[in-house]
Amino acid sequence: MHGMISRPQDAATKNIATSRLVLLLLVVMTGIAPISLYILVPALPVLATTFGRDISIAQMTVSLYMVGIALSQLTMGPLSDKFGRRPVLLGGLALMVAASVACIFAETLPQLIAARFFQALGGASGMVISRAIIRDIYERDRVASMISLVVAALMIGQMVSPLTGGLIETAFGWRAIFYAVTFGAVAVAVGIAIALPETRRDRAVGSGGFRSDVRSLIKSRAFIGYVMCQVLASQIIFTFAGGGPYIVVTQMGRTSAEYGAWFATTGFAYLVGNLLCVRFAPRHSLEKLIWFGLSLQLCGSLLNLLWSFAGWNEAPSWLFGTQMIVMVGNAFVMANSAAGAISIRPEAAGTASGAMGFLQQGIGALMSQFGAYLGGHSATTLPLTSAVLAISLLCACMMIFVVPRREIMVSEELIEQAEGEETGMM
């Protein structure tokens, strides 16, 4: 099943694929949940003071939001494969709007925390379904570049969302943040209802349902390899983000504001990596781009480990300068391995995308804690940089030992063969 290519697009699908409005909708539906996560972060101290609770309790408006994102990706993807992309998207956004209104009128912190969970559960439907829609309307070789383009635009939004949230809270109070989120969710829902047609592929007779999708995906070495490659690559971000504050603030004696500025450089590097992927993906195979990214990841993480032994990256410029190399490669690995995973069985793209997103977020929560432990319980950067190198090596092992290595060329014969293999697996 590795390398399977979707059937040729008809005229309607090509029109959707070339629509700038649809591309804009893909960006905003992907970004509505993560932007809603980060836009509240500057207001957490105010929430703790307002409700008379400890800051750790106020932090649950973020941590349980992340749990909601993970659970949403596990459920919304399969639902979109069964019922269609549009109804599940609109249903998820309706839930987000209702939960956002509940946030506005929350009288206690537990009420706000519960409303935030449902806000994430509905809003994150756009994250998982957007990847499925990209697989629906673009050919396999363009999937990675389109995912990278959407992520690049999303990164810009995430970079400015904390600043936006801080400005809104300062000017109008914390409840105004949820007015803005509610307005954004309504606007996205209206845009989808008006401009986004149904893109889900029609299933072949006898192709089975959710259980059949899961069974065929689990049996595919290529799917397992691509998913684990993507998930492991994402854990580099979570691990480094978990340990970074302790290293910079505690070990290096810098301010939290300085840490924020240095950490922004890794986000910028990830953005650059996605933009480069958009440029090069149409001219190079998916596998070559993954290996290019893996090479950068390994080189950057190995250099950071060497700097740890030498004691050079006890200064932020060395630590984050080398980590930027890792993040450029990380963008290539994540976008292209995600494209490979959702291309194994195109009509089950939602299920594949959901499983990948759930593992990414679920394991990420653990790895963030692991990174914090490494950064907070050591006197050097060596434990954290060793962990990043180990994850990079595991990521490369997925491509070496799990994903079948073979070159696939697009042809009518290949398409017919792939469709025949799908039927035979049922």
Coordinates of C-alpha atoms in Angstrom, one line a residue:
M1 CA 0.0 0.0 0.0
H2 CA 3.0 2.3 0.4
G3 CA 3.2 4.9 -2.3
M4 CA -0.5 4.5 -3.2
I5 CA -1.7 7.4 -5.5
S6 CA -5.3 8.6 -5.5
R7 CA -7.4 8.4 -8.6
P8 CA -7.1 11.4 -11.0
Q9 CA -9.0 14.5 -9.9
D10 CA -12.2 15.5 -11.7
A11 CA -12.8 19.1 -12.8
A12 CA -14.8 20.0 -9.6
T13 CA -12.0 18.8 -7.3
K14 CA -9.4 20.7 -9.4
N15 CA -11.5 23.9 -9.0
I16 CA -11.6 23.4 -5.2
A17 CA -7.8 22.7 -5.1
T18 CA -7.0 26.0 -6.9
S19 CA -9.5 28.1 -4.8
R20 CA -7.7 30.7 -2.6
L21 CA -10.8 30.9 -0.5
V22 CA -10.7 27.2 0.3
L23 CA -7.0 27.5 1.1
L24 CA -7.8 30.3 3.5
L25 CA -10.5 28.2 5.1
L26 CA -8.0 25.4 5.6
V27 CA -5.7 27.8 7.4
V28 CA -8.3 29.2 9.7
M29 CA -10.0 25.9 10.5
T30 CA -6.6 24.5 11.4
G31 CA -5.7 27.5 13.5
I32 CA -8.9 28.2 15.4
A33 CA -8.2 25.7 18.2
P34 CA -4.4 26.3 18.8
I35 CA -4.8 30.1 18.5
S36 CA -7.7 29.9 21.1
L37 CA -5.3 28.0 23.3
Y38 CA -2.4 30.5 23.2
I39 CA -4.6 33.7 23.3
L40 CA -5.6 33.0 26.9
V41 CA -2.1 32.3 28.2
P42 CA -1.3 36.0 29.1
A43 CA -4.5 36.2 31.1
L44 CA -3.8 33.2 33.4
P45 CA -2.4 35.3 36.3
V46 CA -5.5 37.5 36.1
L47 CA -7.8 34.4 36.2
A48 CA -6.1 33.2 39.3
T49 CA -6.5 36.5 41.0
T50 CA -10.1 37.0 39.8
F51 CA -11.3 33.6 41.1
G52 CA -9.0 33.6 44.1
R53 CA -7.3 30.3 43.1
D54 CA -3.7 29.2 42.8
I55 CA -2.0 29.7 39.4
S56 CA -1.7 25.9 39.0
I57 CA -5.5 25.7 39.0
A58 CA -5.8 28.4 36.5
Q59 CA -3.2 26.5 34.4
M60 CA -5.8 23.8 34.0
T61 CA -7.7 26.0 31.5
V62 CA -4.7 25.2 29.3
S63 CA -3.8 21.6 30.2
L64 CA -7.4 20.3 30.0
Y65 CA -7.8 22.3 26.7
M66 CA -4.9 20.2 25.4
V67 CA -6.6 17.0 26.5
G68 CA -9.7 18.2 24.6
I69 CA -7.6 18.7 21.5
A70 CA -6.2 15.1 21.8
L71 CA -9.6 13.5 22.3
S72 CA -11.1 15.6 19.5
Q73 CA -8.5 14.3 17.0
L74 CA -9.2 10.7 18.0
T75 CA -13.0 11.0 17.4
M76 CA -13.5 13.7 14.8
G77 CA -11.4 12.1 12.1
P78 CA -13.3 8.8 12.0
L79 CA -16.6 10.7 12.2
S80 CA -15.6 12.7 9.1
D81 CA -14.8 9.6 7.2
K82 CA -18.3 8.2 8.0
F83 CA -20.5 11.2 7.8
G84 CA -18.5 13.7 5.7
R85 CA -16.2 16.6 6.3
R86 CA -18.7 19.4 6.3
P87 CA -21.3 18.2 8.8
V88 CA -18.6 17.1 11.3
L89 CA -16.7 20.4 10.9
L90 CA -19.9 22.4 11.4
G91 CA -21.0 20.3 14.3
G92 CA -17.5 20.8 16.0
L93 CA -17.6 24.5 15.4
A94 CA -21.1 24.8 16.8
L95 CA -19.9 23.0 20.0
M96 CA -17.0 25.5 20.1
V97 CA -19.3 28.5 19.8
A98 CA -21.5 27.2 22.6
A99 CA -18.6 26.4 24.8
S100 CA -17.1 29.9 24.1
V101 CA -20.3 31.5 25.2
A102 CA -20.2 29.4 28.4
C103 CA -16.7 30.7 29.0
I104 CA -17.9 34.3 28.8
F105 CA -20.6 33.7 31.4
A106 CA -18.5 31.4 33.7
E107 CA -18.9 32.4 37.3
T108 CA -16.3 29.9 38.8
L109 CA -13.0 28.6 37.7
P110 CA -14.2 25.0 37.4
Q111 CA -17.0 26.2 35.1
L112 CA -14.4 27.9 32.9
I113 CA -12.1 24.9 32.9
A114 CA -15.0 22.6 31.8
A115 CA -16.1 25.1 29.1
R116 CA -12.6 25.3 27.8
F117 CA -12.4 21.5 27.5
F118 CA -15.5 21.5 25.3
Q119 CA -14.2 24.5 23.4
A120 CA -11.2 22.4 22.4
L121 CA -13.2 19.3 21.7
G122 CA -15.2 21.1 19.1
G123 CA -12.6 23.5 17.7
A124 CA -9.9 20.9 17.2
S125 CA -12.1 19.2 14.6
G126 CA -10.6 21.7 12.1
M127 CA -7.1 20.5 12.9
V128 CA -7.7 16.9 12.0
I129 CA -10.3 17.4 9.2
S130 CA -8.2 20.0 7.4
R131 CA -5.5 17.4 6.8
A132 CA -8.1 15.0 5.5
I133 CA -9.5 17.6 3.2
I134 CA -6.0 18.3 1.8
R135 CA -5.6 14.6 1.0
D136 CA -9.1 14.7 -0.6
I137 CA -8.4 17.5 -3.0
Y138 CA -4.7 17.3 -3.8
E139 CA -2.6 14.7 -5.4
R140 CA -0.2 12.7 -3.1
D141 CA 2.9 14.6 -4.2
R142 CA 1.3 18.0 -3.4
V143 CA -0.1 17.0 0.0
A144 CA 3.1 17.7 1.9
S145 CA 3.6 21.2 0.4
M146 CA 0.0 22.1 1.1
I147 CA 0.2 20.9 4.7
S148 CA 3.4 23.0 5.0
L149 CA 1.7 26.1 3.6
V150 CA -1.2 25.8 6.0
V151 CA 1.2 25.2 8.9
A152 CA 3.4 28.2 7.9
A153 CA 0.4 30.5 7.9
L154 CA -0.8 29.0 11.2
M155 CA 2.6 29.6 12.8
I156 CA 2.3 33.3 12.1
G157 CA -1.1 33.3 13.8
Q158 CA 0.2 31.4 16.9
M159 CA 3.2 33.8 17.2
V160 CA 0.9 36.8 17.5
S161 CA -2.0 35.2 19.5
P162 CA -0.4 35.6 23.0
L163 CA 0.3 39.3 22.2
T164 CA -3.2 39.7 20.9
G165 CA -4.7 38.1 24.0
G166 CA -2.6 40.3 26.3
L167 CA -3.7 43.4 24.5
I168 CA -7.4 42.4 24.6
E169 CA -7.2 41.5 28.3
T170 CA -5.4 44.8 29.2
A171 CA -7.9 46.9 27.3
F172 CA -11.2 45.1 27.9
G173 CA -10.7 42.3 30.5
W174 CA -10.3 38.6 30.2
R175 CA -13.9 37.8 29.2
A176 CA -13.4 39.9 26.0
I177 CA -10.9 37.2 24.9
F178 CA -13.8 34.8 24.7
Y179 CA -15.9 37.3 22.8
A180 CA -13.2 37.4 20.2
V181 CA -12.9 33.6 20.1
T182 CA -16.7 33.2 19.7
F183 CA -16.7 35.7 16.9
G184 CA -13.8 33.9 15.2
A185 CA -15.5 30.5 15.5
V186 CA -18.8 31.8 14.1
A187 CA -16.9 33.5 11.2
V188 CA -15.1 30.2 10.3
A189 CA -18.4 28.2 10.5
V190 CA -20.1 30.6 8.2
G191 CA -17.2 30.5 5.7
I192 CA -17.3 26.7 5.7
A193 CA -21.1 26.6 5.3
I194 CA -20.9 29.0 2.3
A195 CA -17.7 28.2 0.5
L196 CA -16.5 24.6 1.4
P197 CA -18.2 21.8 -0.5
E198 CA -18.1 18.2 0.7
T199 CA -14.7 16.6 -0.3
R200 CA -14.9 13.1 1.2
R201 CA -14.3 10.4 -1.3
D202 CA -17.1 7.9 -2.2
R203 CA -16.3 4.5 -0.8
A204 CA -16.1 1.5 -3.1
V205 CA -18.8 -1.1 -2.6
G206 CA -17.7 -3.5 0.1
S207 CA -14.9 -1.3 1.3
G208 CA -16.1 -1.6 4.9
G209 CA -16.3 1.1 7.6
F210 CA -14.4 2.3 10.6
R211 CA -13.2 -1.1 11.8
S212 CA -12.0 -2.0 8.3
D213 CA -10.2 1.3 8.1
V214 CA -8.4 0.8 11.4
R215 CA -7.6 -2.8 10.6
S216 CA -6.1 -2.0 7.2
L217 CA -4.1 0.9 8.6
I218 CA -2.7 -1.0 11.5
K219 CA -1.6 -3.8 9.1
S220 CA 0.3 -1.3 6.9
R221 CA 4.0 -1.0 7.7
A222 CA 4.2 2.2 5.8
F223 CA 1.4 3.8 7.8
I224 CA 2.9 2.8 11.1
G225 CA 6.3 4.0 10.0
Y226 CA 5.1 7.3 8.7
V227 CA 2.9 8.0 11.8
M228 CA 5.7 7.1 14.2
C229 CA 8.2 9.2 12.3
Q230 CA 5.8 12.2 12.4
V231 CA 4.9 11.7 16.1
L232 CA 8.5 11.2 17.2
A233 CA 9.5 14.3 15.3
S234 CA 6.9 16.3 17.1
Q235 CA 8.2 15.1 20.4
I236 CA 11.4 17.0 19.8
I237 CA 9.4 20.2 20.0
F238 CA 7.5 19.1 23.2
T239 CA 10.7 17.9 25.0
F240 CA 12.7 21.0 24.2
A241 CA 9.9 23.3 25.1
G242 CA 9.4 21.5 28.4
G243 CA 13.1 21.7 29.4
G244 CA 14.0 25.1 27.8
P245 CA 12.6 27.5 30.5
Y246 CA 14.4 25.7 33.3
I247 CA 17.7 25.7 31.4
V248 CA 17.5 29.4 30.4
V249 CA 16.0 30.8 33.6
T250 CA 17.4 28.5 36.3
Q251 CA 20.7 27.3 34.9
M252 CA 21.7 30.4 32.8
G253 CA 20.2 33.0 35.1
R254 CA 18.3 34.8 32.4
T255 CA 14.8 36.3 32.6
S256 CA 11.6 34.6 31.4
A257 CA 11.2 37.4 28.8
E258 CA 14.6 36.6 27.4
Y259 CA 13.7 32.9 27.3
G260 CA 10.5 33.8 25.4
A261 CA 12.6 35.8 22.8
W262 CA 15.0 33.0 22.3
F263 CA 12.3 30.4 22.1
A264 CA 10.6 32.5 19.3
T265 CA 13.7 31.8 17.2
T266 CA 12.9 28.1 17.1
G267 CA 9.3 28.9 16.0
F268 CA 10.8 31.1 13.3
A269 CA 13.1 28.3 12.1
Y270 CA 10.1 25.9 12.0
L271 CA 8.2 28.5 9.9
V272 CA 11.2 28.8 7.5
G273 CA 11.4 25.0 7.2
N274 CA 7.7 24.9 6.2
L275 CA 8.1 27.6 3.6
L276 CA 11.1 25.8 2.2
C277 CA 9.1 22.6 2.1
V278 CA 6.3 24.4 0.1
R279 CA 9.0 25.4 -2.4
F280 CA 10.8 22.1 -2.8
A281 CA 8.0 19.5 -2.3
P282 CA 6.6 19.7 -5.9
R283 CA 10.0 18.9 -7.4
H284 CA 11.2 16.1 -5.0
S285 CA 9.7 12.8 -3.8
L286 CA 8.2 12.6 -0.3
E287 CA 10.8 10.2 0.9
K288 CA 13.7 12.4 -0.2
L289 CA 12.3 15.3 1.6
I290 CA 11.8 13.3 4.8
W291 CA 15.5 12.1 4.6
F292 CA 16.6 15.7 4.1
G293 CA 14.7 16.7 7.2
L294 CA 16.1 13.8 9.2
S295 CA 19.6 14.7 8.2
L296 CA 19.2 18.2 9.5
Q297 CA 17.6 17.0 12.7
L298 CA 20.4 14.6 13.3
C299 CA 23.2 17.1 12.5
G300 CA 21.6 19.8 14.6
S301 CA 20.9 17.6 17.6
L302 CA 24.4 16.0 17.4
L303 CA 26.0 19.4 17.3
N304 CA 24.0 20.5 20.4
L305 CA 25.2 17.4 22.2
L306 CA 28.8 18.1 21.3
W307 CA 28.3 21.7 22.5
S308 CA 27.0 20.3 25.8
F309 CA 30.1 18.2 26.3
A310 CA 32.3 21.2 25.5
G311 CA 30.2 23.5 27.7
W312 CA 29.6 26.0 24.9
N313 CA 25.8 25.9 24.9
E314 CA 25.6 27.2 28.4
A315 CA 24.8 30.4 26.6
P316 CA 21.4 30.8 24.9
S317 CA 22.9 31.7 21.5
W318 CA 24.7 28.4 21.2
L319 CA 21.8 26.3 22.4
F320 CA 19.0 27.9 20.4
G321 CA 21.2 28.7 17.4
T322 CA 21.8 25.0 16.9
Q323 CA 18.3 24.0 17.8
M324 CA 17.1 26.2 14.9
I325 CA 18.9 23.7 12.5
V326 CA 16.9 20.9 14.2
M327 CA 13.6 22.8 13.7
V328 CA 14.1 23.5 10.0
G329 CA 14.6 19.8 9.5
N330 CA 11.7 19.0 11.8
A331 CA 9.3 20.9 9.6
F332 CA 10.3 18.8 6.6
V333 CA 10.0 15.5 8.5
M334 CA 6.6 16.4 10.1
A335 CA 4.9 17.7 7.0
N336 CA 6.1 14.9 4.6
S337 CA 5.6 12.0 7.0
A338 CA 2.1 13.3 7.8
A339 CA 1.4 13.4 4.0
G340 CA 2.7 9.8 3.7
A341 CA 0.5 8.6 6.5
I342 CA -2.8 10.0 5.3
S343 CA -2.0 8.8 1.7
I344 CA -1.9 5.1 2.6
R345 CA -5.7 4.8 2.5
P346 CA -7.2 8.1 1.1
E347 CA -10.8 7.3 1.9
A348 CA -9.7 6.8 5.6
A349 CA -7.7 10.0 5.7
G350 CA -9.7 11.4 8.6
T351 CA -9.1 8.3 10.7
A352 CA -5.4 8.3 9.8
S353 CA -5.1 12.0 10.6
G354 CA -7.0 11.6 13.9
A355 CA -4.9 8.8 15.1
M356 CA -1.7 10.7 14.3
G357 CA -2.9 13.9 16.0
F358 CA -4.1 12.0 19.1
L359 CA -0.7 10.2 19.5
Q360 CA 1.1 13.5 18.9
Q361 CA -0.8 15.4 21.5
G362 CA -1.1 12.5 24.0
I363 CA 2.6 11.5 24.0
G364 CA 3.5 15.2 23.8
A365 CA 2.0 15.9 27.1
L366 CA 4.2 13.2 28.7
M367 CA 7.3 14.3 26.8
S368 CA 6.8 17.9 27.9
Q369 CA 6.8 16.8 31.5
F370 CA 9.9 14.6 30.8
G371 CA 11.7 17.6 29.3
A372 CA 10.8 19.7 32.3
Y373 CA 12.2 17.1 34.6
L374 CA 15.5 16.9 32.6
G375 CA 15.8 20.7 32.6
G376 CA 14.8 21.2 36.2
H377 CA 16.9 18.4 37.7
S378 CA 20.3 18.9 36.1
A379 CA 23.1 21.5 36.2
T380 CA 23.9 21.3 32.5
T381 CA 22.2 21.1 29.1
L382 CA 23.5 17.5 28.5
P383 CA 20.4 15.5 29.6
L384 CA 18.1 17.6 27.4
T385 CA 20.3 17.6 24.3
S386 CA 20.9 13.8 24.8
A387 CA 17.1 13.3 24.8
V388 CA 16.7 15.3 21.6
L389 CA 19.4 13.3 19.8
A390 CA 17.9 10.0 21.0
I391 CA 14.4 11.1 19.6
S392 CA 16.0 12.1 16.3
L393 CA 17.7 8.7 16.0
L394 CA 14.4 6.9 16.8
C395 CA 12.7 9.0 14.1
A396 CA 15.3 8.0 11.6
C397 CA 15.0 4.3 12.6
M398 CA 11.3 4.4 11.7
M399 CA 12.2 5.3 8.1
I400 CA 15.1 2.8 8.0
F401 CA 13.4 -0.2 9.6
V402 CA 9.7 0.2 9.3
V403 CA 8.7 2.2 6.1
P404 CA 9.3 0.0 3.0
R405 CA 11.9 1.5 0.7
R406 CA 10.9 1.6 -2.9
E407 CA 10.5 4.2 -5.5
I408 CA 6.9 4.6 -6.9
M409 CA 6.1 6.4 -10.1
V410 CA 2.7 7.8 -10.9
S411 CA 0.9 5.8 -13.6
E412 CA -2.6 4.6 -14.5
E413 CA -1.4 1.0 -13.9
L414 CA -0.2 1.9 -10.4
I415 CA -3.6 3.5 -9.6
E416 CA -5.5 0.4 -10.8
Q417 CA -3.1 -1.8 -8.9
A418 CA -3.5 0.2 -5.7
E419 CA -7.3 0.1 -5.9
G420 CA -7.1 -3.6 -6.5
E421 CA -4.9 -4.1 -3.4
E422 CA -7.4 -2.1 -1.3
T423 CA -10.3 -4.4 -2.4
G424 CA -8.2 -7.5 -1.8
M425 CA -7.5 -6.5 1.8
M426 CA -11.2 -6.4 2.8

